[in-house]
Coordinates of C-alpha atoms in Angstrom, one line a residue:
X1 CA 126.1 102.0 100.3
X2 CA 123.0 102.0 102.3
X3 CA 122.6 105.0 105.5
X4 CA 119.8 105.5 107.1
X5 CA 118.6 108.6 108.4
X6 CA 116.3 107.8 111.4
X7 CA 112.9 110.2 111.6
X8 CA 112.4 109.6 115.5
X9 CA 109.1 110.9 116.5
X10 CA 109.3 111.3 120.6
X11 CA 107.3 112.9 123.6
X12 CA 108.9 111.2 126.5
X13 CA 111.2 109.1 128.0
X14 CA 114.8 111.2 127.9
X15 CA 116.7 108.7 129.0
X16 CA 115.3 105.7 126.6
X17 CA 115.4 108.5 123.7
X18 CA 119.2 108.9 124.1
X19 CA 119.5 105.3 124.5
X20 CA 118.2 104.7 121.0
X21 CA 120.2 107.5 119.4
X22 CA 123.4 106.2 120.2
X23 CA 122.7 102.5 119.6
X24 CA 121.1 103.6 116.0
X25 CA 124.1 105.8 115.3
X26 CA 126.7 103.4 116.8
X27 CA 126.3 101.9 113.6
X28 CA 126.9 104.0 111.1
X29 CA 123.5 105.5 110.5
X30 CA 121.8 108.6 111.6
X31 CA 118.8 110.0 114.0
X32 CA 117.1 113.5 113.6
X33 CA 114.7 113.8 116.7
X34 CA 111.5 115.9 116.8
X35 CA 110.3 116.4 120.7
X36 CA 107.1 116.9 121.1
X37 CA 106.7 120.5 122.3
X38 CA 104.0 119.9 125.1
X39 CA 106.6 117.7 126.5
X40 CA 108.9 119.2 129.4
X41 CA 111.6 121.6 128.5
X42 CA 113.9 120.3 131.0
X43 CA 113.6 116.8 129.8
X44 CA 114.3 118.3 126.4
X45 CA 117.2 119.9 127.5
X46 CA 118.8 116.4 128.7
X47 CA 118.2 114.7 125.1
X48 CA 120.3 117.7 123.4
X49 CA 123.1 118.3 126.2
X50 CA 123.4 114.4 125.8
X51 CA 124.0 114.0 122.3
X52 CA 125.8 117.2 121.5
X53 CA 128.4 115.7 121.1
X54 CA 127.0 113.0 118.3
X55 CA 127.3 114.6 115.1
X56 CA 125.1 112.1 113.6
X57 CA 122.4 113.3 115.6
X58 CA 120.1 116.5 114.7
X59 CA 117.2 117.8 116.1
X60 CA 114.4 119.5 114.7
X61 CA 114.8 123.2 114.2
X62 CA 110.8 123.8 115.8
X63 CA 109.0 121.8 118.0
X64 CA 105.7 121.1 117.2
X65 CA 102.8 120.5 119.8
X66 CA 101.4 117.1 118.4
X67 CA 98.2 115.8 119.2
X68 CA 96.5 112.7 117.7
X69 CA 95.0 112.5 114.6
X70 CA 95.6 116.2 113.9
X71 CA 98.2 117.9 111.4
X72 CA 100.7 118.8 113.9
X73 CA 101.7 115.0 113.8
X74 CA 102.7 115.5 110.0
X75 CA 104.6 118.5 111.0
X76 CA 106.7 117.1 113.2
X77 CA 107.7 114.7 110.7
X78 CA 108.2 117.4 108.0
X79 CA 110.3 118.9 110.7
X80 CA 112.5 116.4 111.3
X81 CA 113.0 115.6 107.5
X82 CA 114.1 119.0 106.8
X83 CA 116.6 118.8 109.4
X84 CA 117.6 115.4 108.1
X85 CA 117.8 116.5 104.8
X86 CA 120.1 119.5 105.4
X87 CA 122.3 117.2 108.4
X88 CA 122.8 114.5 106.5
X89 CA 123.5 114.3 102.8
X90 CA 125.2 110.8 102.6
X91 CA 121.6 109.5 103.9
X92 CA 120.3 107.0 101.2
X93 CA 117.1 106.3 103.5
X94 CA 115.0 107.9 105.5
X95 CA 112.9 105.6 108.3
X96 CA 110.1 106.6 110.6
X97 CA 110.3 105.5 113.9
X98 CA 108.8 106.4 117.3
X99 CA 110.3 106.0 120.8
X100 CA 108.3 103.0 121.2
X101 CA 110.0 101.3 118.4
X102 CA 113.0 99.0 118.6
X103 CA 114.9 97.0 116.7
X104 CA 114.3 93.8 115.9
X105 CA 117.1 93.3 113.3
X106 CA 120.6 94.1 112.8
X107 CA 121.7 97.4 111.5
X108 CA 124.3 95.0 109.2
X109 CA 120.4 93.1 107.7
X110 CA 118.8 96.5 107.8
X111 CA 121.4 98.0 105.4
X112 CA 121.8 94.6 103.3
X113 CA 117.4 94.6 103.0
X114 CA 117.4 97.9 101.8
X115 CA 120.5 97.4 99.3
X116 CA 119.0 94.8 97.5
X117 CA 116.1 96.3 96.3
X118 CA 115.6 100.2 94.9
X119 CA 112.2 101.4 96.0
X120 CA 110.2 103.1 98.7
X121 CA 108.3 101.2 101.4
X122 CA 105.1 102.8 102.6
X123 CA 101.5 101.3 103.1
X124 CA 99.0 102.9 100.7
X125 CA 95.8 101.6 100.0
X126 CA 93.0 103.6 97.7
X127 CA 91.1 105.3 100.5
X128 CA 88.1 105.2 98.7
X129 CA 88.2 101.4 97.3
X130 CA 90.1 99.6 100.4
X131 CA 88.8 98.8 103.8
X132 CA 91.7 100.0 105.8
X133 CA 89.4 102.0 107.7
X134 CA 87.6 99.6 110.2
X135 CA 85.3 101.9 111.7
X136 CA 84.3 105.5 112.0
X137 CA 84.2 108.4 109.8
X138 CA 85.6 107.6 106.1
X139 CA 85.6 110.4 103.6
X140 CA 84.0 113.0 106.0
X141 CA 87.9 112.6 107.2
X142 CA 88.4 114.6 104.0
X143 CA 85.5 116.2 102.4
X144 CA 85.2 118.9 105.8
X145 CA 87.6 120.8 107.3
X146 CA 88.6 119.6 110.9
X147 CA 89.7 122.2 113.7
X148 CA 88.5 120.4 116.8
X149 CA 90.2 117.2 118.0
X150 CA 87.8 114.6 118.2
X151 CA 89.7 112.9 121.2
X152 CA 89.7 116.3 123.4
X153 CA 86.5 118.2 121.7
X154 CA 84.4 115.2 120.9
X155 CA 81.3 117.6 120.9
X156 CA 83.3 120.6 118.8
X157 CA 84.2 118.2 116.3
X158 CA 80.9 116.4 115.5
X159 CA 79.5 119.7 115.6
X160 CA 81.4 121.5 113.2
X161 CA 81.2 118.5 110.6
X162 CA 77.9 119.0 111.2
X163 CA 77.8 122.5 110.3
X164 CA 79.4 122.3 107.2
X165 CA 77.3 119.4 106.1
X166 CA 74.0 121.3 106.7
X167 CA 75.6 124.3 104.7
X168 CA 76.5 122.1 101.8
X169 CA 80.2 123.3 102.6
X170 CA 81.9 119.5 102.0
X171 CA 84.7 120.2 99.5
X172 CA 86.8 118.2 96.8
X173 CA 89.7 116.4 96.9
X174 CA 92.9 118.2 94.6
X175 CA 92.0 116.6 91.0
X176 CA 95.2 115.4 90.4
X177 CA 95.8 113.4 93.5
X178 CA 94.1 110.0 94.2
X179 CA 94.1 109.6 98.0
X180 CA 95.9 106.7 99.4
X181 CA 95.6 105.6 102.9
X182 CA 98.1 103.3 105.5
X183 CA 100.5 103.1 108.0
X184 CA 102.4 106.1 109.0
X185 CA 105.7 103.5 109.8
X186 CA 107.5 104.2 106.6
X187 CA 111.3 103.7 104.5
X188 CA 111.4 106.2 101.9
X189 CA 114.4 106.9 99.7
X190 CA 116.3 110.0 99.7
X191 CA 114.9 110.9 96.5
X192 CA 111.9 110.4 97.1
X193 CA 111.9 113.0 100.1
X194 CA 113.3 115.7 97.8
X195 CA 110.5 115.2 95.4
X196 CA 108.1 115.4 98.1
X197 CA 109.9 118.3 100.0
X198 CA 110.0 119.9 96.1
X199 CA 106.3 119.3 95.7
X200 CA 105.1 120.8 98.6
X201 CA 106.9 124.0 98.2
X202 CA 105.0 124.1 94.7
X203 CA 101.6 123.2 96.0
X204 CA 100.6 125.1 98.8
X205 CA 96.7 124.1 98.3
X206 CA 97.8 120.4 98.3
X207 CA 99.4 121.4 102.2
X208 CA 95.9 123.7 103.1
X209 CA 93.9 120.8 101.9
X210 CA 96.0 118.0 104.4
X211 CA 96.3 120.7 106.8
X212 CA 92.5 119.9 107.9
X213 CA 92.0 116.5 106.8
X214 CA 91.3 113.9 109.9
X215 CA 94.2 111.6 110.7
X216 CA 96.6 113.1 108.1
X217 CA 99.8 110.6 109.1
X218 CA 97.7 107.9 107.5
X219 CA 97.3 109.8 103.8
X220 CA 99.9 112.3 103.4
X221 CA 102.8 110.9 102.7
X222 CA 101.0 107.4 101.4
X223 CA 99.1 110.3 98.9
X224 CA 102.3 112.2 98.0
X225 CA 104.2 109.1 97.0
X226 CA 102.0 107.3 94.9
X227 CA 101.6 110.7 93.0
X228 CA 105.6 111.5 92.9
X229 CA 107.1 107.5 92.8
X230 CA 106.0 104.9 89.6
X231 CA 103.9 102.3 91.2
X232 CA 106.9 99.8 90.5
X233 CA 109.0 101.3 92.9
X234 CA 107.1 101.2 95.8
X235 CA 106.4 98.3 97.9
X236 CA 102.8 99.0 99.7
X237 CA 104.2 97.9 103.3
X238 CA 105.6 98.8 106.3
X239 CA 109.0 97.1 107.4
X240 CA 108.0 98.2 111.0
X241 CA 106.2 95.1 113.3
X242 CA 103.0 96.2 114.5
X243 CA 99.7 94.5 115.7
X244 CA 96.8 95.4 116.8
X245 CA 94.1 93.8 119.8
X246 CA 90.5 92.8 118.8
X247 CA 90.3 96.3 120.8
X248 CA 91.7 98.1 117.9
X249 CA 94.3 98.7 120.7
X250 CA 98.3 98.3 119.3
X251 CA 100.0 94.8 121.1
X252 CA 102.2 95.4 123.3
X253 CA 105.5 93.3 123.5
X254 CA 107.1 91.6 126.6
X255 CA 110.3 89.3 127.7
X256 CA 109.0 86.5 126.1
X257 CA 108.4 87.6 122.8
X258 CA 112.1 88.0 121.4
X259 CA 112.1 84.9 119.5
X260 CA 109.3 85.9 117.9
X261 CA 110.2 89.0 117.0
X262 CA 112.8 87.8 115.7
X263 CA 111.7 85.8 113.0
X264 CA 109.3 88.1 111.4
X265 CA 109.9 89.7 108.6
X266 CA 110.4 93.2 109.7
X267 CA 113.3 95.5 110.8
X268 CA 111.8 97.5 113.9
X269 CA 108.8 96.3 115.8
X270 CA 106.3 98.8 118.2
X271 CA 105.1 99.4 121.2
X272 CA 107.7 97.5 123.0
X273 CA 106.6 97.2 127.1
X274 CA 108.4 100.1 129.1
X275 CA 108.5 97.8 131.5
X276 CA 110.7 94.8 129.3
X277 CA 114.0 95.8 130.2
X278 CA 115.1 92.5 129.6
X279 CA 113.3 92.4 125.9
X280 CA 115.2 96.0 125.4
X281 CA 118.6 94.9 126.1
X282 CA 118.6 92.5 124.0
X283 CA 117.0 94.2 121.1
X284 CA 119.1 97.0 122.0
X285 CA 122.8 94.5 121.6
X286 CA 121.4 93.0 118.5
X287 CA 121.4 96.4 115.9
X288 CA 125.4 96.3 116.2
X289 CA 125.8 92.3 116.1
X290 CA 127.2 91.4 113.2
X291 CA 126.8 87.6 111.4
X292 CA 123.5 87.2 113.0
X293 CA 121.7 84.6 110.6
X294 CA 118.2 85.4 111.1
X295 CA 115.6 82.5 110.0
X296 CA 112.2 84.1 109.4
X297 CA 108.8 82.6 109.5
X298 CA 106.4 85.7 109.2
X299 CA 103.5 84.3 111.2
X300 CA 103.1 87.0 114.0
X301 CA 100.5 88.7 112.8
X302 CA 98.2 85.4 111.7
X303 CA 99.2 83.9 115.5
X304 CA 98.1 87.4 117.5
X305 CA 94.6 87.5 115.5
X306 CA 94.1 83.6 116.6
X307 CA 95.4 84.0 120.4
X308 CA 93.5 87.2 120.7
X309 CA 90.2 86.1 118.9
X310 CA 89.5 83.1 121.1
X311 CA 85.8 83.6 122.9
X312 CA 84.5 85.6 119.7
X313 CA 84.4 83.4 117.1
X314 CA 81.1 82.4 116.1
X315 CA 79.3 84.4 119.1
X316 CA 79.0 87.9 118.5
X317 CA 75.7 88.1 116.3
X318 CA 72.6 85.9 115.8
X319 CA 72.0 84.3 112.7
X320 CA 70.7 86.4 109.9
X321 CA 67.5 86.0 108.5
X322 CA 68.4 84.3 105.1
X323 CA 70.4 82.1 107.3
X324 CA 67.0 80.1 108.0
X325 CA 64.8 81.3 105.2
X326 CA 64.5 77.8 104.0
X327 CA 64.0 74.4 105.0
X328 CA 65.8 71.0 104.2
X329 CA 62.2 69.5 104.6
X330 CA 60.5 67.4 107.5
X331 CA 60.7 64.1 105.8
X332 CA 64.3 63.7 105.9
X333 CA 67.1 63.1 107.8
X334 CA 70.3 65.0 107.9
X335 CA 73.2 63.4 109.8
X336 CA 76.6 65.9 110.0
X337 CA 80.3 64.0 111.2
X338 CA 82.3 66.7 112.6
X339 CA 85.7 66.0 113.8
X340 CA 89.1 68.4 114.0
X341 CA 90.8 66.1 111.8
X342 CA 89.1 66.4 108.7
X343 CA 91.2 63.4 107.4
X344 CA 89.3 61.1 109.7
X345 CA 85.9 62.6 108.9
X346 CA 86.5 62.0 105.1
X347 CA 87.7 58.2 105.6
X348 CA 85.0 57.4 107.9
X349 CA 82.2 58.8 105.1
X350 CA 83.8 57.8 102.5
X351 CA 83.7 53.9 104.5
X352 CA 80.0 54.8 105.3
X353 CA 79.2 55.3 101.3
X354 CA 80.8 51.9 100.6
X355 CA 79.2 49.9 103.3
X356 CA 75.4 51.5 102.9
X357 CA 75.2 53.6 99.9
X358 CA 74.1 56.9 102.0
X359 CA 75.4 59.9 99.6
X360 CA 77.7 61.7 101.9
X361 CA 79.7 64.6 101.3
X362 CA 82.8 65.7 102.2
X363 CA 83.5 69.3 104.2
X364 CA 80.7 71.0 102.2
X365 CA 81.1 74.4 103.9
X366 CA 84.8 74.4 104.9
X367 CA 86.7 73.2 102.1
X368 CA 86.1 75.0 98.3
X369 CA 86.9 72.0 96.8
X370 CA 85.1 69.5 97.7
X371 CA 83.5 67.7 94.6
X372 CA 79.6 68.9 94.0
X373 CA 77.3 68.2 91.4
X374 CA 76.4 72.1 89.6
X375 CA 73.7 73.2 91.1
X376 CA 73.2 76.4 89.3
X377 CA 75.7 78.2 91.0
X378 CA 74.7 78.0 94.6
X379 CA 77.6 76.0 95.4
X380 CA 80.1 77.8 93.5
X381 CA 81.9 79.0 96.7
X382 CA 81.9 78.8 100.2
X383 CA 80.8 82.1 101.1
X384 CA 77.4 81.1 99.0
X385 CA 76.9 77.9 100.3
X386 CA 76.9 79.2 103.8
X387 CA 74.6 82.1 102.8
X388 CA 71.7 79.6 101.3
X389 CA 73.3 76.6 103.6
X390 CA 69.8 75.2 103.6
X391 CA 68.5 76.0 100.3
X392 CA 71.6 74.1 99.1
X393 CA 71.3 70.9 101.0
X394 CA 67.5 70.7 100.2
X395 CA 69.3 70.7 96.7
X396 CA 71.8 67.8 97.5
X397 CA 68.4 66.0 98.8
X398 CA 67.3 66.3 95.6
X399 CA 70.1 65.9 93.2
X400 CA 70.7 62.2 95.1
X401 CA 67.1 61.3 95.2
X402 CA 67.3 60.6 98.5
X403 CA 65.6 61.3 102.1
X404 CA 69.0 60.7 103.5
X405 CA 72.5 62.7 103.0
X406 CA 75.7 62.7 105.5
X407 CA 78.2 65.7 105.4
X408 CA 81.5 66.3 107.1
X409 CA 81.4 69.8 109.3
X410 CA 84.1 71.5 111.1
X411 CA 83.0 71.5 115.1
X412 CA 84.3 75.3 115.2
X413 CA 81.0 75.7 113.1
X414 CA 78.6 75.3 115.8
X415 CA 76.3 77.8 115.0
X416 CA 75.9 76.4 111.3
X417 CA 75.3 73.2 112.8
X418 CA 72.5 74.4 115.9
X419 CA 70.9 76.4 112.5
X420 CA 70.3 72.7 110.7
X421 CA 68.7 71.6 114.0
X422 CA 66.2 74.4 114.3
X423 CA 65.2 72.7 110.5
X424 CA 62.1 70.1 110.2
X425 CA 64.5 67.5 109.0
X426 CA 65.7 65.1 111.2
X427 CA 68.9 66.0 112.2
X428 CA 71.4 63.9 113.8
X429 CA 75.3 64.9 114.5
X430 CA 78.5 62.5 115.3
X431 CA 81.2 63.7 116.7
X432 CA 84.6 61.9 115.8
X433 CA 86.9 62.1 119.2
X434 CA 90.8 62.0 118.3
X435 CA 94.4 61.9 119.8
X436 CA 96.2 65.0 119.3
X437 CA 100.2 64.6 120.0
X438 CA 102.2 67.9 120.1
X439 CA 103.9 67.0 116.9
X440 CA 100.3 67.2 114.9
X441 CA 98.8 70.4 116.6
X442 CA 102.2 72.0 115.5
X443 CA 101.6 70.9 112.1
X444 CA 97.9 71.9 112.1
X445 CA 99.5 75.4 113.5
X446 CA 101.5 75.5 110.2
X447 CA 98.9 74.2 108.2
X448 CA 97.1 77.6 109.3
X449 CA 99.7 79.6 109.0
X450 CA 100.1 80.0 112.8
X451 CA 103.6 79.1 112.5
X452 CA 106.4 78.6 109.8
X453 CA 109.4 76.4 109.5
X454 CA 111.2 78.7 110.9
X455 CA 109.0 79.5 114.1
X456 CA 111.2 79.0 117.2
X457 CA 110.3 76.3 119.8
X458 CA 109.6 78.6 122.4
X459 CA 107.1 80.5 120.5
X460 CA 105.5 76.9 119.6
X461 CA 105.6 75.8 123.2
X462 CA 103.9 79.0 124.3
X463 CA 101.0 78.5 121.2
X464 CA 100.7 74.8 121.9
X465 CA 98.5 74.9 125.2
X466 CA 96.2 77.6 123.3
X467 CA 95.7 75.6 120.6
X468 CA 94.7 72.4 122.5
X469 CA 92.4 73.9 124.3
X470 CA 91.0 75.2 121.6
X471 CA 90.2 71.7 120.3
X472 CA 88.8 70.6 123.0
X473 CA 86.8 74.1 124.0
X474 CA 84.7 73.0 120.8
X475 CA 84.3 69.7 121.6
X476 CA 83.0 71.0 125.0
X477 CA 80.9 73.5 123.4
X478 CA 79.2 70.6 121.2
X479 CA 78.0 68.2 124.1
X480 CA 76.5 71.8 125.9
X481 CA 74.5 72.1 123.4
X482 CA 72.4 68.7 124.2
X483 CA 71.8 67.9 119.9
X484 CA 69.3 65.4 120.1
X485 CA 70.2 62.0 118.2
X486 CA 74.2 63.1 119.3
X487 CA 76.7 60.5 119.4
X488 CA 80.4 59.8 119.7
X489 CA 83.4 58.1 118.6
X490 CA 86.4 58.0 120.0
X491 CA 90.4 57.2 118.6
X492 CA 91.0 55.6 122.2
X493 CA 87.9 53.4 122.1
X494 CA 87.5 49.5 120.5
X495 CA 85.4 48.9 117.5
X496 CA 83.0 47.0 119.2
X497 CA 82.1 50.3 121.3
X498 CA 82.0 52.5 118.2
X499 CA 79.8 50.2 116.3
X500 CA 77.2 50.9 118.9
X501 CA 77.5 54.6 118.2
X502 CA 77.7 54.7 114.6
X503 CA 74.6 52.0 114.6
X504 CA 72.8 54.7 116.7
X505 CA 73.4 57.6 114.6
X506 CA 73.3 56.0 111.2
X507 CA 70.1 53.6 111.8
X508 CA 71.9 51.0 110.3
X509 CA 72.1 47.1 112.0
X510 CA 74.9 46.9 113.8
X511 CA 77.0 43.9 111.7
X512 CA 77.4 46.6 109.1
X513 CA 78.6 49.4 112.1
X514 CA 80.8 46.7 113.0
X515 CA 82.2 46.5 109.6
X516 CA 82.6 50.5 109.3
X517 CA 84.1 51.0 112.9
X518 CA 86.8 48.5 112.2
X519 CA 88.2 50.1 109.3
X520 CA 91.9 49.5 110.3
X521 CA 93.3 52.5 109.2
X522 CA 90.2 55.3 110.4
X523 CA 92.9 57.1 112.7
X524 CA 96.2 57.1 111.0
X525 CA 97.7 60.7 110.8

């Protein structure tokens, strides 16, 4: 039977702290607390004389003054696990949780989740091969020792790595250990903490080596395990709910995200708004509910890098030089369709290849499959085709034997498309103007993976209005630019008016527009 022994790293907040001790204990489970000892004693003093009377509650025997990114942080933890250890010996699981965290499941799905599967659940990455680390130092983090905080003694820090770079003074990782790197939200199983408390006590140069690594929480314990635990019983995840800004800053959750929360597929989620009192009172009831059928979609993560990354996408650096290396060649004319609904874009090209016999191509540099002729390679996939975009068209040109090609383009591509303009071709772009009911952007949302089956309506209703505008933000964007030879097509207009368009941009008489633009079933979703 399934008991969890709570690791609850704290540094404020009394009052919430208590809170969360009784409702995780209510439950049947456990909660050994480490207080961060540059917090107030008084305020520690009101956590114990609260819960002295919980015996599923233990603190840790020393406090430890914590500060970011250095080793104190890991011995807090290692605090709070001995303490655990020796409180608590029906614990099955241990779980690392901070006073921002809260739950976001039942305790009764907690203990069924863990039940069902034997293994350890901690993020670890190879620290060397992965790209967990975004930005700043990598294996410097390592290699020196670190003494300074590089928060509070920015200039001691850089300085002394600096040092002991000039004097050749970088060191080596312990031979036996291949350094792992992730989050430091993990569910570990009791034996797996014995091992590691067991190994530590043997290998004190494995603790002098962490004890001056940079940001230990993120390679300690993901190091230890992979070293102590076979590979098949660990699942490289965290079951806690955490996301972070385009800042690099952690989300923050509000009122309005429990049904989101909800329906991911996590236990706890962080940092939870101090000020969502609402939000915490409800989290707070659910851990002791009991027959709570929880339907989970998994998106949150996917939805908070699309909310969060509007207004970046596609403006943040000028095009590279190999970008416009080439040219698709003066004599010719290049005409793009771009259109949301790529559905509609490949109907109305594959109507234009029957009516004139212009080759034209499907989403060349969207979708992987779309059929190609071999071309040596260069069109293999779509991360090479967009590095030689014009190199490879110049190749379509040629493979057709023709002075004239259509492709299909996304309009989010908008720098892709002003790069064909700056070309010596004549370039031309029509835009195809659609409907969009609720119902299809909510599919498109899924299509994505923006949303599940199991997303709840509210969170749809809140992502709908983002998403629209969206749409029509790049169709905005588009007519800004002023493309020469630029024309339009629109779901709401008659065929008749279309015709005029499509004669314009495909240089064709307009009997045989006519023909294209009445294509009966152009706009059917």
């Amino acid at each position: 039977m399934v008991k969890i022994a709570y690791i609850l790293l704290c540094h404020k907040d009394p009052d919430g702290i208590v809170t969360q001790a009784e409702r995780l204990t209510a439950v049947g489970d456990f909660v050994s607390i480490h207080f961060d000892g540059r917090a107030k004693r008084e305020d520690y003093d009101r956590i114990r004389t609260a819960l002295a009377d919980n015996p599923s509650v233990t603190f840790a025997k020393r406090r430890v003054k914590c500060g970011w990114g250095e080793w104190s942080l890991v011995d807090a933890t290692l605090q709070a696990l001995y303490a655990a250890v020796d409180a608590f010996p029906r614990a099955t699981h241990f779980y690392m949780l901070s006073g921002d965290c809260m739950p976001i499941k039942s305790g009764e799905y907690a203990h069924d989740f863990l039940q069902k599967a034997d293994v350890d659940y901690i993020e670890s990455f190879d620290f060397f091969a992965s790209d967990w680390i975004k930005t700043g130092i990598k294996e410097e983090r390592l290699i020196y020792r670190h003494w300074f905080n590089e928060r509070t003694q920015k200039t001691w820090f850089y300085r002394s790595m600096e040092w002991q770079k000039s004097l050749g003074l970088a060191r080596k990782v312990p031979s036996d250990l291949a350094i792992q790197i992730g989050s430091q939200w993990w569910c570990l199983r009791r034996q797996t903490i014995e091992r590691l408390l067991k190994f530590i006590r043997k290998r004190p140069d494995v603790m002098r080596f962490f004890r001056t690594t940079w940001i230990p929480d993120e390679t300690f314990f993901q190091t230890l395990v992979r070293h102590l635990v076979p590979e098949t019983e660990i699942r490289s995840r965290t079951l806690t709910f955490l996301v972070f800004t385009d800042y690099g800053m952690p989300q923050t959750f509000y009122n309005d995200h429990y049904d989101l929360l909800l329906s991911q597929d996590y236990l706890f989620a962080r940092k939870i708004s101090p000020d969502a009192h609402e939000l915490k009172a409800r989290l707070g009831a659910l851990y002791s509910a009991e027959g709570h059928e929880f339907r989970i979609s998994g998106e949150g993560r996917r939805l908070f890098t699309f909310l969060t990354g509007r207004g970046r996408i596609g403006r943040r650096f000028a095009p590279r030089f190999w970008e416009s290396e080439s040219s698709v060649g003066r004599n010719r004319t290049l005409m793009m369709v771009t259109c949301k609904k790529w559905h509609v874009a490949k109907r109305l090209v594959s109507r234009i290849r029957a009516v004139t016999g212009t080759p034209a191509i499907d989403y060349l540099f969207d979708e992987a499959s779309t059929a190609l002729p071999d071309l040596g390679g260069i069109q293999s996939t779509l991360e090479k085709r967009a590095r030689h975009r014009r190199a490879l068209v110049r190749m379509l040109f040629d493979y057709y034997k023709t002075d004239r090609l259509i492709f299909c383009i996304d309009p989010a591509s908008v720098e892709m498309i002003r790069d064909f303009y700056n070309d010596k071709a004549k370039v031309r772009l029509l835009e195809i103007e659609c409907d969009f009911t609720d119902d299809y952007l909510i599919g498109h949302a899924r299509r994505v993976g923006l949303a599940g089956g199991a997303t709840p309506q509210d969170t749809l209703n809140r992502l709908l209005p983002t998403i629209r505008y969206d749409v029509r933000f790049e169709s905005e964007r588009l007519r800004e630019m002023d493309f020469s030879g630029f024309q339009v097509i629109r779901q709401s207009a008659d065929a008749d008016e279309n015709a005029v368009s499509l004669a314009a941009f495909l240089d064709i008489p307009a009997e045989k527009a006519r023909e294209i633009a009445a294509t009966e079933y152009l706009f059917v979703d």
